[in-house]
Short mmCIF file of C-alpha atoms in Angstrom, two decimals:
data_model
loop_
_atom_site.label_atom_id
_atom_site.label_comp_id
_atom_site.label_asym_id
_atom_site.label_seq_id
_atom_site.Cartn_x
_atom_site.Cartn_y
_atom_site.Cartn_z
CA UNK I 1 -245.56 -46.46 128.11
CA UNK I 2 -244.31 -50.11 127.70
CA UNK I 3 -240.79 -51.17 127.30
CA UNK I 4 -241.57 -52.43 123.65
CA UNK I 5 -243.26 -48.98 122.92
CA UNK I 6 -240.05 -47.25 124.09
CA UNK I 7 -237.88 -49.49 122.00
CA UNK I 8 -239.81 -48.52 118.90
CA UNK I 9 -239.42 -44.85 119.24
CA UNK I 10 -236.19 -44.67 117.20
CA UNK I 11 -237.75 -46.81 114.45
CA UNK I 12 -240.83 -44.42 114.25
CA UNK I 13 -238.74 -41.34 113.76
CA UNK I 14 -237.08 -43.02 110.79
CA UNK I 15 -240.31 -44.19 109.26
CA UNK I 16 -242.65 -41.50 109.79
CA UNK I 17 -241.11 -38.98 107.29
CA UNK I 18 -241.70 -41.61 104.64
CA UNK I 19 -245.13 -42.69 105.44
CA UNK I 20 -248.57 -41.00 105.08
CA UNK I 21 -249.89 -41.96 108.54
CA UNK I 22 -249.82 -39.35 111.17
CA UNK I 23 -247.91 -40.23 114.44
CA UNK I 24 -249.80 -42.62 116.65
CA UNK I 25 -249.68 -40.20 119.60
CA UNK I 26 -252.29 -38.34 117.78
CA UNK I 27 -254.87 -40.96 118.82
CA UNK I 28 -256.05 -41.24 122.45
CA UNK I 29 -255.13 -44.57 124.17
CA UNK I 30 -258.02 -46.98 123.46
CA UNK I 31 -259.38 -49.15 126.41
CA UNK I 32 -259.50 -52.52 124.76
CA UNK I 33 -260.74 -54.90 127.29
CA UNK I 34 -259.77 -58.62 127.28
CA UNK I 35 -262.50 -59.41 129.59
CA UNK I 36 -265.12 -57.73 127.41
CA UNK I 37 -263.78 -59.75 124.38
CA UNK I 38 -264.02 -63.01 126.34
CA UNK I 39 -267.56 -62.17 127.60
CA UNK I 40 -268.87 -61.31 124.27
CA UNK I 41 -267.35 -64.30 122.52
CA UNK I 42 -268.77 -66.42 125.19
CA UNK I 43 -272.35 -65.17 124.65
CA UNK I 44 -272.53 -65.41 120.85
CA UNK I 45 -270.85 -68.76 120.56
CA UNK I 46 -273.04 -70.32 123.14
CA UNK I 47 -274.97 -73.40 122.00
CA UNK I 48 -278.18 -71.37 122.11
CA UNK I 49 -276.89 -69.40 119.07
CA UNK I 50 -277.04 -72.66 117.02
CA UNK I 51 -273.61 -71.93 115.17
CA UNK I 52 -274.96 -68.59 113.82
CA UNK I 53 -276.07 -69.82 110.38
CA UNK I 54 -277.72 -67.35 108.15
CA UNK I 55 -281.58 -67.31 108.21
CA UNK I 56 -281.92 -69.11 111.47
CA UNK I 57 -282.98 -68.23 114.98
CA UNK I 58 -279.24 -67.98 115.67
CA UNK I 59 -278.86 -65.04 113.29
CA UNK I 60 -281.86 -63.33 114.90
CA UNK I 61 -280.13 -63.63 118.29
CA UNK I 62 -276.75 -62.50 117.20
CA UNK I 63 -278.14 -59.48 115.39
CA UNK I 64 -280.22 -58.50 118.33
CA UNK I 65 -277.20 -58.85 120.68
CA UNK I 66 -275.13 -56.60 118.37
CA UNK I 67 -277.85 -53.98 118.06
CA UNK I 68 -278.18 -53.95 121.94
CA UNK I 69 -274.46 -53.28 122.23
CA UNK I 70 -274.48 -50.37 119.91
CA UNK I 71 -277.70 -48.86 121.35
CA UNK I 72 -276.04 -48.88 124.85
CA UNK I 73 -273.05 -47.12 123.28
CA UNK I 74 -275.22 -44.41 121.88
CA UNK I 75 -274.27 -45.21 118.32
CA UNK I 76 -276.57 -44.47 115.37
CA UNK I 77 -278.06 -47.20 112.98
CA UNK I 78 -275.68 -47.39 109.96
CA UNK I 79 -277.86 -49.38 107.49
CA UNK I 80 -280.08 -47.98 104.67
CA UNK I 81 -282.79 -45.57 105.50
CA UNK I 82 -281.64 -45.15 109.15
CA UNK I 83 -282.09 -48.80 109.91
CA UNK I 84 -279.73 -51.25 111.62
CA UNK I 85 -280.04 -53.93 109.08
CA UNK I 86 -279.29 -54.21 105.46
CA UNK I 87 -281.34 -56.97 103.95
CA UNK I 88 -279.37 -59.54 101.80
CA UNK I 89 -281.28 -61.92 99.39
CA UNK I 90 -279.08 -64.86 98.32
CA UNK I 91 -280.30 -66.71 95.31
CA UNK I 92 -279.36 -70.51 95.38
CA UNK I 93 -279.39 -72.35 92.16
CA UNK I 94 -280.16 -76.00 91.58
CA UNK I 95 -280.06 -77.58 88.07
CA UNK I 96 -283.54 -78.65 86.86
CA UNK I 97 -282.12 -81.40 84.79
CA UNK I 98 -279.35 -82.30 82.37
CA UNK I 99 -278.04 -79.49 80.14
CA UNK I 100 -278.27 -79.79 76.33
CA UNK I 101 -274.85 -78.97 74.83
CA UNK I 102 -273.51 -79.51 71.33
CA UNK I 103 -271.10 -78.04 68.87
CA UNK I 104 -270.65 -77.87 65.17
CA UNK I 105 -267.53 -77.75 63.08
CA UNK I 106 -266.68 -76.16 59.81
CA UNK I 107 -268.15 -79.25 57.95
CA UNK I 108 -271.51 -78.52 59.60
CA UNK I 109 -271.48 -81.98 61.62
CA UNK I 110 -273.13 -81.78 65.03
CA UNK I 111 -271.24 -83.27 68.01
CA UNK I 112 -273.31 -83.64 71.13
CA UNK I 113 -271.44 -83.23 74.37
CA UNK I 114 -272.55 -85.26 77.39
CA UNK I 115 -272.88 -83.30 80.56
CA UNK I 116 -270.59 -84.94 83.33
CA UNK I 117 -268.41 -86.60 80.76
CA UNK I 118 -267.45 -84.17 77.97
CA UNK I 119 -268.53 -80.84 79.59
CA UNK I 120 -269.71 -79.34 83.01
CA UNK I 121 -272.31 -76.49 82.55
CA UNK I 122 -274.02 -74.28 85.03
CA UNK I 123 -276.41 -71.39 84.32
CA UNK I 124 -274.76 -68.14 85.41
CA UNK I 125 -277.58 -65.52 84.84
CA UNK I 126 -279.85 -63.96 87.43
CA UNK I 127 -282.96 -65.86 85.94
CA UNK I 128 -281.38 -69.18 85.91
CA UNK I 129 -281.83 -69.80 82.26
CA UNK I 130 -279.18 -69.95 79.56
CA UNK I 131 -280.08 -70.38 75.86
CA UNK I 132 -276.93 -69.95 73.57
CA UNK I 133 -277.34 -70.99 69.80
CA UNK I 134 -274.51 -70.91 67.27
CA UNK I 135 -271.95 -69.01 69.41
CA UNK I 136 -268.41 -68.70 68.14
CA UNK I 137 -265.69 -70.10 70.24
CA UNK I 138 -262.51 -68.38 71.35
CA UNK I 139 -259.40 -69.52 73.20
CA UNK I 140 -258.01 -66.89 75.27
CA UNK I 141 -255.12 -68.31 77.19
CA UNK I 142 -255.50 -67.52 80.80
CA UNK I 143 -258.12 -64.98 80.08
CA UNK I 144 -256.20 -62.35 81.94
CA UNK I 145 -255.98 -58.42 81.02
CA UNK I 146 -253.48 -57.02 83.50
CA UNK I 147 -252.17 -53.67 82.43
CA UNK I 148 -250.19 -53.22 85.69
CA UNK I 149 -248.30 -56.37 84.64
CA UNK I 150 -248.11 -55.61 80.99
CA UNK I 151 -250.20 -58.75 80.15
CA UNK I 152 -253.14 -58.95 77.86
CA UNK I 153 -254.47 -62.31 76.68
CA UNK I 154 -257.31 -60.81 74.62
CA UNK I 155 -255.45 -58.42 72.53
CA UNK I 156 -257.89 -56.71 70.14
CA UNK I 157 -260.06 -59.71 69.40
CA UNK I 158 -263.78 -58.99 69.44
CA UNK I 159 -265.53 -61.71 71.61
CA UNK I 160 -269.09 -60.26 71.51
CA UNK I 161 -271.69 -63.01 71.52
CA UNK I 162 -268.95 -65.63 71.73
CA UNK I 163 -268.07 -68.24 74.30
CA UNK I 164 -264.58 -67.75 75.77
CA UNK I 165 -262.37 -70.82 76.82
CA UNK I 166 -259.67 -70.03 79.38
CA UNK I 167 -257.00 -71.90 81.24
CA UNK I 168 -257.35 -72.05 85.13
CA UNK I 169 -254.97 -70.06 87.23
CA UNK I 170 -252.28 -67.65 86.03
CA UNK I 171 -248.67 -67.77 84.73
CA UNK I 172 -246.00 -68.96 87.22
CA UNK I 173 -243.20 -66.75 88.30
CA UNK I 174 -242.74 -63.30 89.68
CA UNK I 175 -244.70 -61.51 86.85
CA UNK I 176 -247.83 -62.77 88.79
CA UNK I 177 -246.54 -62.36 92.44
CA UNK I 178 -244.57 -65.52 92.74
CA UNK I 179 -245.99 -67.77 95.48
CA UNK I 180 -248.95 -65.47 96.14
CA UNK I 181 -251.59 -65.58 93.49
CA UNK I 182 -253.22 -62.56 92.25
CA UNK I 183 -257.01 -61.96 91.62
CA UNK I 184 -256.40 -62.56 88.01
CA UNK I 185 -256.20 -66.18 88.73
CA UNK I 186 -259.77 -66.42 89.95
CA UNK I 187 -262.81 -67.68 87.97
CA UNK I 188 -264.68 -64.53 88.93
CA UNK I 189 -261.86 -62.23 87.60
CA UNK I 190 -261.97 -64.35 84.23
CA UNK I 191 -265.64 -64.11 84.12
CA UNK I 192 -265.51 -60.41 84.62
CA UNK I 193 -263.08 -59.93 81.90
CA UNK I 194 -265.17 -62.10 79.45
CA UNK I 195 -268.44 -60.39 80.32
CA UNK I 196 -266.98 -56.87 79.98
CA UNK I 197 -266.07 -57.68 76.46
CA UNK I 198 -269.61 -59.12 75.64
CA UNK I 199 -268.95 -62.81 75.82
CA UNK I 200 -272.09 -65.00 76.55
CA UNK I 201 -270.22 -67.70 78.27
CA UNK I 202 -266.95 -68.69 79.95
CA UNK I 203 -265.48 -72.21 79.92
CA UNK I 204 -262.61 -73.30 82.10
CA UNK I 205 -260.23 -75.76 80.22
CA UNK I 206 -259.17 -78.47 82.68
CA UNK I 207 -255.92 -79.89 81.12
CA UNK I 208 -256.94 -83.59 81.96
CA UNK I 209 -258.51 -86.48 80.12
CA UNK I 210 -262.20 -87.40 80.64
CA UNK I 211 -261.21 -90.28 82.61
CA UNK I 212 -258.96 -88.44 85.07
CA UNK I 213 -260.07 -88.56 88.66
CA UNK I 214 -259.83 -84.74 88.94
CA UNK I 215 -262.41 -84.51 86.17
CA UNK I 216 -264.73 -87.20 87.30
CA UNK I 217 -264.70 -85.73 90.95
CA UNK I 218 -265.59 -82.30 89.49
CA UNK I 219 -268.43 -83.95 87.59
CA UNK I 220 -269.85 -85.49 90.67
CA UNK I 221 -269.95 -82.09 92.42
CA UNK I 222 -271.25 -80.07 89.47
CA UNK I 223 -274.82 -80.40 90.20
CA UNK I 224 -274.62 -79.40 93.95
CA UNK I 225 -276.68 -76.15 94.94
CA UNK I 226 -274.76 -72.99 94.32
CA UNK I 227 -275.26 -69.61 95.70
CA UNK I 228 -275.16 -66.71 93.23
CA UNK I 229 -272.57 -64.02 94.09
CA UNK I 230 -274.26 -60.61 94.31
CA UNK I 231 -272.71 -58.47 91.61
CA UNK I 232 -271.14 -61.27 89.67
CA UNK I 233 -270.70 -61.14 85.86
CA UNK I 234 -274.11 -61.87 84.30
CA UNK I 235 -272.96 -64.34 81.70
CA UNK I 236 -275.40 -66.78 80.25
CA UNK I 237 -273.49 -69.79 81.67
CA UNK I 238 -270.26 -70.90 82.89
CA UNK I 239 -268.57 -74.41 82.58
CA UNK I 240 -265.60 -76.61 82.12
CA UNK I 241 -264.20 -78.87 79.49
CA UNK I 242 -261.58 -81.56 79.60
CA UNK I 243 -258.63 -82.01 77.07
CA UNK I 244 -260.57 -84.63 75.00
CA UNK I 245 -263.31 -82.14 74.26
CA UNK I 246 -260.86 -79.30 73.65
CA UNK I 247 -258.68 -81.35 71.35
CA UNK I 248 -261.70 -82.38 69.30
CA UNK I 249 -262.85 -78.80 68.75
CA UNK I 250 -259.42 -77.66 67.91
CA UNK I 251 -258.88 -80.41 65.40
CA UNK I 252 -262.09 -79.71 63.70
CA UNK I 253 -261.04 -76.11 63.36
CA UNK I 254 -257.89 -77.18 61.65
CA UNK I 255 -255.59 -75.94 64.76
CA UNK I 256 -253.09 -78.18 66.41
CA UNK I 257 -251.15 -78.00 69.80
CA UNK I 258 -248.76 -75.48 68.32
CA UNK I 259 -251.54 -72.92 67.79
CA UNK I 260 -251.87 -72.61 71.61
CA UNK I 261 -248.46 -73.69 72.89
CA UNK I 262 -247.30 -70.20 73.81
CA UNK I 263 -250.36 -69.20 75.85
CA UNK I 264 -248.17 -68.80 78.98
CA UNK I 265 -245.48 -66.73 77.38
CA UNK I 266 -246.89 -63.35 77.57
CA UNK I 267 -246.93 -62.84 73.77
CA UNK I 268 -250.06 -65.03 73.23
CA UNK I 269 -253.24 -63.40 71.99
CA UNK I 270 -256.79 -64.77 71.83
CA UNK I 271 -257.71 -66.81 68.76
CA UNK I 272 -261.07 -67.95 67.44
CA UNK I 273 -261.74 -71.46 66.51
CA UNK I 274 -262.68 -71.10 62.78
CA UNK I 275 -266.11 -72.56 61.99
CA UNK I 276 -266.70 -73.89 65.51
CA UNK I 277 -270.15 -73.03 67.01
CA UNK I 278 -271.48 -73.91 70.43
CA UNK I 279 -275.01 -74.51 71.56
CA UNK I 280 -276.00 -74.52 75.28
CA UNK I 281 -279.48 -74.72 76.77
CA UNK I 282 -279.75 -75.27 80.59
CA UNK I 283 -282.14 -74.08 83.42
CA UNK I 284 -281.88 -74.04 87.17
CA UNK I 285 -284.40 -73.65 90.03
CA UNK I 286 -283.71 -70.70 92.23
CA UNK I 287 -284.79 -70.32 95.84
CA UNK I 288 -283.92 -67.34 98.01
CA UNK I 289 -282.35 -67.29 101.49
CA UNK I 290 -282.87 -63.93 103.31
CA UNK I 291 -280.28 -62.84 105.79
CA UNK I 292 -278.89 -59.47 106.95
CA UNK I 293 -275.78 -57.29 107.36
CA UNK I 294 -275.80 -55.05 110.50
CA UNK I 295 -274.31 -51.62 110.50
CA UNK I 296 -273.80 -48.99 113.09
CA UNK I 297 -271.99 -45.56 112.71
CA UNK I 298 -270.44 -42.64 114.35
CA UNK I 299 -271.15 -39.73 112.04
CA UNK I 300 -268.21 -37.56 111.02
CA UNK I 301 -268.11 -33.83 112.19
CA UNK I 302 -266.33 -32.45 109.16
CA UNK I 303 -266.69 -34.71 106.27
CA UNK I 304 -269.44 -37.22 107.14
CA UNK I 305 -269.75 -38.44 103.56
CA UNK I 306 -266.17 -39.91 103.76
CA UNK I 307 -266.25 -43.26 105.44
CA UNK I 308 -263.93 -45.63 107.16
CA UNK I 309 -265.35 -49.24 107.62
CA UNK I 310 -264.54 -51.76 110.24
CA UNK I 311 -265.92 -55.07 109.15
CA UNK I 312 -266.28 -58.65 110.47
CA UNK I 313 -268.67 -61.45 109.52
CA UNK I 314 -270.94 -62.58 112.25
CA UNK I 315 -271.98 -66.03 110.87
CA UNK I 316 -270.54 -69.36 111.17
CA UNK I 317 -271.37 -72.84 109.72
CA UNK I 318 -274.38 -73.77 111.77
CA UNK I 319 -275.26 -76.97 113.62
CA UNK I 320 -277.13 -80.33 113.32
CA UNK I 321 -279.64 -78.93 110.84
CA UNK I 322 -276.73 -77.96 108.50
CA UNK I 323 -274.65 -81.12 109.26
CA UNK I 324 -277.03 -83.91 109.70
CA UNK I 325 -274.25 -86.65 108.80
CA UNK I 326 -271.63 -85.12 111.25
CA UNK I 327 -269.97 -87.68 113.37
CA UNK I 328 -269.46 -87.35 117.20
CA UNK I 329 -271.75 -86.02 119.88
CA UNK I 330 -271.14 -82.33 119.35
CA UNK I 331 -273.50 -81.19 116.76
CA UNK I 332 -272.90 -77.46 116.92
CA UNK I 333 -270.07 -75.62 115.29
CA UNK I 334 -269.88 -72.75 117.70
CA UNK I 335 -267.45 -70.60 115.79
CA UNK I 336 -265.81 -68.75 118.91
CA UNK I 337 -262.75 -68.00 117.13
CA UNK I 338 -264.30 -67.88 113.57
CA UNK I 339 -265.76 -65.37 113.85
CA UNK I 340 -267.27 -64.55 117.17
CA UNK I 341 -263.86 -63.24 118.02
CA UNK I 342 -263.76 -60.80 115.17
CA UNK I 343 -267.40 -59.73 115.62
CA UNK I 344 -266.79 -58.81 119.27
CA UNK I 345 -263.45 -57.14 118.27
CA UNK I 346 -265.43 -54.82 115.95
CA UNK I 347 -267.84 -54.13 118.90
CA UNK I 348 -264.88 -53.32 121.15
CA UNK I 349 -263.46 -51.03 118.34
CA UNK I 350 -266.73 -49.04 118.34
CA UNK I 351 -266.61 -48.79 122.15
CA UNK I 352 -263.04 -47.25 121.82
CA UNK I 353 -264.23 -44.73 119.26
CA UNK I 354 -267.41 -43.96 121.10
CA UNK I 355 -265.23 -43.08 124.23
CA UNK I 356 -262.96 -40.78 122.19
CA UNK I 357 -263.38 -37.48 120.34
CA UNK I 358 -265.89 -37.55 117.57
CA UNK I 359 -264.11 -38.24 114.34
CA UNK I 360 -263.94 -35.87 111.31
CA UNK I 361 -265.00 -38.68 109.02
CA UNK I 362 -267.73 -41.13 109.60
CA UNK I 363 -266.71 -44.50 111.00
CA UNK I 364 -268.95 -47.45 110.22
CA UNK I 365 -268.90 -50.83 112.07
CA UNK I 366 -270.23 -53.49 109.67
CA UNK I 367 -271.05 -56.99 110.61
CA UNK I 368 -271.44 -59.02 107.41
CA UNK I 369 -273.63 -62.04 106.78
CA UNK I 370 -272.88 -65.34 104.98
CA UNK I 371 -269.04 -64.98 104.87
CA UNK I 372 -268.83 -68.79 105.18
CA UNK I 373 -271.05 -69.19 102.11
CA UNK I 374 -268.55 -67.32 99.97
CA UNK I 375 -268.23 -63.71 101.37
CA UNK I 376 -271.95 -63.25 100.29
CA UNK I 377 -272.99 -60.39 102.69
CA UNK I 378 -269.83 -58.33 101.79
CA UNK I 379 -270.44 -58.97 98.10
CA UNK I 380 -274.09 -57.88 98.60
CA UNK I 381 -272.85 -54.66 100.31
CA UNK I 382 -270.43 -54.01 97.54
CA UNK I 383 -273.04 -54.39 94.95
CA UNK I 384 -275.37 -52.13 96.68
CA UNK I 385 -273.20 -50.01 99.15
CA UNK I 386 -275.13 -47.96 101.84
CA UNK I 387 -272.09 -45.47 101.50
CA UNK I 388 -270.66 -44.91 98.04
CA UNK I 389 -267.51 -46.97 97.50
CA UNK I 390 -265.76 -43.97 95.84
CA UNK I 391 -266.07 -41.99 99.14
CA UNK I 392 -265.09 -45.08 101.27
CA UNK I 393 -261.56 -44.30 102.61
CA UNK I 394 -260.75 -47.84 103.67
CA UNK I 395 -262.09 -51.18 104.92
CA UNK I 396 -260.31 -52.69 108.00
CA UNK I 397 -261.54 -56.30 108.27
CA UNK I 398 -261.27 -58.49 111.43
CA UNK I 399 -261.66 -62.08 110.97
CA UNK I 400 -260.43 -64.43 113.75
CA UNK I 401 -258.65 -62.33 116.26
CA UNK I 402 -255.10 -63.81 117.28
CA UNK I 403 -255.50 -65.75 120.51
CA UNK I 404 -251.97 -66.01 121.57
CA UNK I 405 -249.29 -64.25 123.73
CA UNK I 406 -247.98 -60.99 122.40
CA UNK I 407 -246.10 -61.13 119.07
CA UNK I 408 -243.40 -59.01 117.45
CA UNK I 409 -244.83 -59.40 113.97
CA UNK I 410 -248.17 -58.24 112.60
CA UNK I 411 -249.24 -60.52 109.79
CA UNK I 412 -251.54 -59.22 107.07
CA UNK I 413 -253.18 -60.71 104.04
CA UNK I 414 -252.10 -59.22 100.72
CA UNK I 415 -248.85 -57.61 101.64
CA UNK I 416 -247.75 -55.20 98.88
CA UNK I 417 -251.28 -54.43 97.75
CA UNK I 418 -251.99 -51.00 99.33
CA UNK I 419 -250.44 -48.34 101.48
CA UNK I 420 -252.57 -49.16 104.43
CA UNK I 421 -249.82 -51.52 105.29
CA UNK I 422 -247.31 -48.67 105.33
CA UNK I 423 -249.46 -46.71 107.66
CA UNK I 424 -249.76 -49.73 109.89
CA UNK I 425 -246.09 -50.34 109.76
CA UNK I 426 -245.39 -46.86 111.17
CA UNK I 427 -247.76 -47.60 114.13
CA UNK I 428 -246.29 -51.09 114.63
CA UNK I 429 -242.65 -49.61 114.47
CA UNK I 430 -243.62 -47.33 117.47
CA UNK I 431 -244.30 -50.42 119.52
CA UNK I 432 -241.17 -52.37 118.29
CA UNK I 433 -243.15 -54.45 115.96
CA UNK I 434 -243.09 -55.12 112.17
CA UNK I 435 -245.39 -56.11 109.38
CA UNK I 436 -245.23 -59.34 107.58
CA UNK I 437 -247.16 -61.38 105.15
CA UNK I 438 -249.40 -64.30 106.30
CA UNK I 439 -246.63 -66.75 105.65
CA UNK I 440 -249.18 -69.18 104.01
CA UNK I 441 -249.13 -68.54 100.19
CA UNK I 442 -250.86 -71.96 99.53
CA UNK I 443 -254.09 -70.82 101.30
CA UNK I 444 -254.88 -67.83 99.16
CA UNK I 445 -256.10 -66.02 102.25
CA UNK I 446 -256.35 -62.52 100.68
CA UNK I 447 -259.48 -63.73 98.72
CA UNK I 448 -261.11 -65.50 101.58
CA UNK I 449 -262.63 -62.87 103.88
CA UNK I 450 -264.82 -59.90 103.87
CA UNK I 451 -262.21 -57.33 102.99
CA UNK I 452 -261.91 -58.74 99.56
CA UNK I 453 -265.15 -57.52 97.95
CA UNK I 454 -264.16 -54.09 99.04
CA UNK I 455 -260.77 -54.44 97.50
CA UNK I 456 -262.31 -55.92 94.14
CA UNK I 457 -264.37 -52.78 94.19
CA UNK I 458 -261.35 -50.54 94.43
CA UNK I 459 -261.52 -49.70 98.10
CA UNK I 460 -258.17 -50.02 99.80
CA UNK I 461 -258.62 -52.89 102.29
CA UNK I 462 -256.65 -54.38 105.08
CA UNK I 463 -256.98 -57.78 106.80
CA UNK I 464 -254.59 -58.35 109.74
CA UNK I 465 -253.88 -61.99 110.60
CA UNK I 466 -252.05 -64.07 113.31
CA UNK I 467 -248.45 -63.24 114.18
CA UNK I 468 -246.23 -66.12 115.00
CA UNK I 469 -243.09 -64.35 116.08
CA UNK I 470 -243.94 -64.60 119.90
CA UNK I 471 -242.12 -62.22 122.26
CA UNK I 472 -241.14 -65.29 124.16
CA UNK I 473 -240.14 -68.03 122.00
CA UNK I 474 -240.03 -66.45 118.58
CA UNK I 475 -241.26 -68.01 115.39
CA UNK I 476 -240.26 -71.68 116.10
CA UNK I 477 -242.68 -71.72 119.20
CA UNK I 478 -245.40 -69.33 117.63
CA UNK I 479 -245.69 -71.20 114.40
CA UNK I 480 -245.87 -74.62 116.02
CA UNK I 481 -248.70 -73.26 118.36
CA UNK I 482 -250.55 -71.67 115.46
CA UNK I 483 -250.43 -74.71 113.26
CA UNK I 484 -251.66 -76.92 116.14
CA UNK I 485 -254.62 -74.56 116.84
CA UNK I 486 -255.53 -74.10 113.27
CA UNK I 487 -255.39 -77.91 112.70
CA UNK I 488 -257.48 -78.65 115.69
CA UNK I 489 -260.18 -75.90 115.67
CA UNK I 490 -260.73 -74.38 112.22
CA UNK I 491 -264.20 -75.11 111.08
CA UNK I 492 -264.57 -77.81 113.79
CA UNK I 493 -267.08 -78.29 116.64
CA UNK I 494 -264.15 -77.73 119.02
CA UNK I 495 -264.07 -74.02 118.12
CA UNK I 496 -265.61 -72.99 121.33
CA UNK I 497 -265.16 -70.40 124.06
CA UNK I 498 -262.86 -71.33 126.98
CA UNK I 499 -261.77 -69.40 130.05
CA UNK I 500 -258.15 -70.29 129.00
CA UNK I 501 -258.20 -68.29 125.85
CA UNK I 502 -255.22 -65.79 125.65
CA UNK I 503 -256.38 -62.34 124.40
CA UNK I 504 -253.07 -60.49 124.74
CA UNK I 505 -252.25 -60.61 121.06
CA UNK I 506 -255.74 -59.79 120.27
CA UNK I 507 -255.74 -56.63 122.42
CA UNK I 508 -252.39 -55.28 121.06
CA UNK I 509 -253.57 -55.87 117.41
CA UNK I 510 -257.00 -54.14 118.10
CA UNK I 511 -255.14 -51.20 119.66
CA UNK I 512 -253.07 -50.83 116.49
CA UNK I 513 -256.21 -51.07 114.15
CA UNK I 514 -257.79 -48.42 116.33
CA UNK I 515 -254.93 -46.00 115.82
CA UNK I 516 -254.87 -46.69 112.16
CA UNK I 517 -258.54 -45.97 111.72
CA UNK I 518 -258.42 -42.98 114.04
CA UNK I 519 -255.68 -41.42 112.02
CA UNK I 520 -257.62 -41.96 108.74
CA UNK I 521 -260.78 -40.75 110.35
CA UNK I 522 -259.20 -37.35 111.38
CA UNK I 523 -257.18 -36.64 108.09
CA UNK I 524 -257.74 -35.74 104.50
CA UNK I 525 -255.56 -38.59 103.19
CA UNK I 526 -256.82 -41.10 100.77
CA UNK I 527 -254.96 -44.38 100.93
CA UNK I 528 -253.91 -45.86 97.53
CA UNK I 529 -253.09 -49.09 95.71
CA UNK I 530 -249.36 -49.75 94.81
CA UNK I 531 -248.56 -49.80 91.15
CA UNK I 532 -248.43 -53.63 90.83
CA UNK I 533 -251.86 -54.05 92.51
CA UNK I 534 -254.70 -55.29 90.12
CA UNK I 535 -257.14 -53.16 92.07
CA UNK I 536 -255.56 -49.80 91.39
CA UNK I 537 -257.25 -49.37 88.04
CA UNK I 538 -260.79 -49.93 89.51
CA UNK I 539 -260.17 -47.28 92.11
CA UNK I 540 -258.77 -44.84 89.42
CA UNK I 541 -262.15 -44.85 87.61
CA UNK I 542 -263.62 -42.76 90.54
CA UNK I 543 -260.66 -40.52 91.18
CA UNK I 544 -262.62 -37.44 90.31
CA UNK I 545 -264.95 -38.04 93.41
CA UNK I 546 -262.13 -37.65 95.79
CA UNK I 547 -260.69 -34.38 94.49
#
């Protein structure tokens, strides 16, 4: 037992009575190998793997390597129909030409909107076609319905068949989590709310003039190829308007600034713009990129239908074929840290489980595709899960292992979301460590890795991150080192394997995550969401399945 472990025993005795996790002594000591981590990262981040871009030879090599690791351990295939792979088809949309958009006011006059100047429009449906004629227009504030925060911008207004205009983001202040944004601020959450209520389109109101650089920049990017998110709201279209367009519509409807001025107050309710009707026709060409998730499993002895998932994305951003205009001689983004490290970390986690007693619940080791394209593999899994999400106990995601000396802190994304952090806190306290947030609210990290599609679907999810409170040097030294590494290597060709990588923090975090998963896999507990979490209501819809 290490000195730090001994130092944490007193803290453990105080915490364990108030937490749901069983004591860490119930789990066998895992043999997490820094050498195996290093060797695995060196292999799949080599130049031969071409930056592990989906749909390339680099994908085939990565998945073959993963399958070989699991076969050597004696694990079972965890994908659909007893296979290792789950096929993921990603639809990529490119506009066929300029959209046709106009609106009419109460006087019947038609106002043509110029795409790129007055409005930005993209088809959002699976078939790439939008044909909206004479739809009513509603302004719904931020477009948020958050019962856990006593906030509802829609009120009782019926928006079926209408187009909803909303503000970007969410209200400032502690009602919406202070510096850390909630999911309610995202375009996808606003689209879900509008679609659930029967709207045909969602338009974001950008509060700038048509000549503003923020608007003109967005217009230049609007026609770029986009990848449809599996399971996304099936609206006819999504788009943006500037203040000039919004003002013209409001004035035609006989509404002035005072009609909308209190949209951030909490007392605002959606209003329809009387007599204003919108017409949108646009079409997009679709091509399909085929990639794959890989899943392995250890089937549970007592409750095999209850599942704990360890996840990590295997992909990175590719090489010369994906970056033809890249400067410099190095044309391969090897992605050793992001995310060969997490990929090999999940393999090492599986090795620890395979060496121990077989768990009561099933443990799945999931390697997700296309995270760098927008969490696409994880979204595809959530839209078509191999294991029912209502019986998925938790997702523990590993993205970019900490490569540093040992730390006193265990940073996580989404602190305050669910009680997985409380269980992890008990285990960390036994080692004299403590849980903290990611310390970077401006990054919006909670919504940027593969745990998030699980959370969005109601599955309690945990994403550990990089501690900066180093055992030797504390936060000042650790934060400076982290900032320097992130600046130098994140999404850069310099993110390569080196014999000098320090795996001590990675090993201690993986040991914690093993104990967390082991305890869950051998209990009847169901982790839950905290009262202020936006995902608790989603989980509650399937409570009966866990009785």
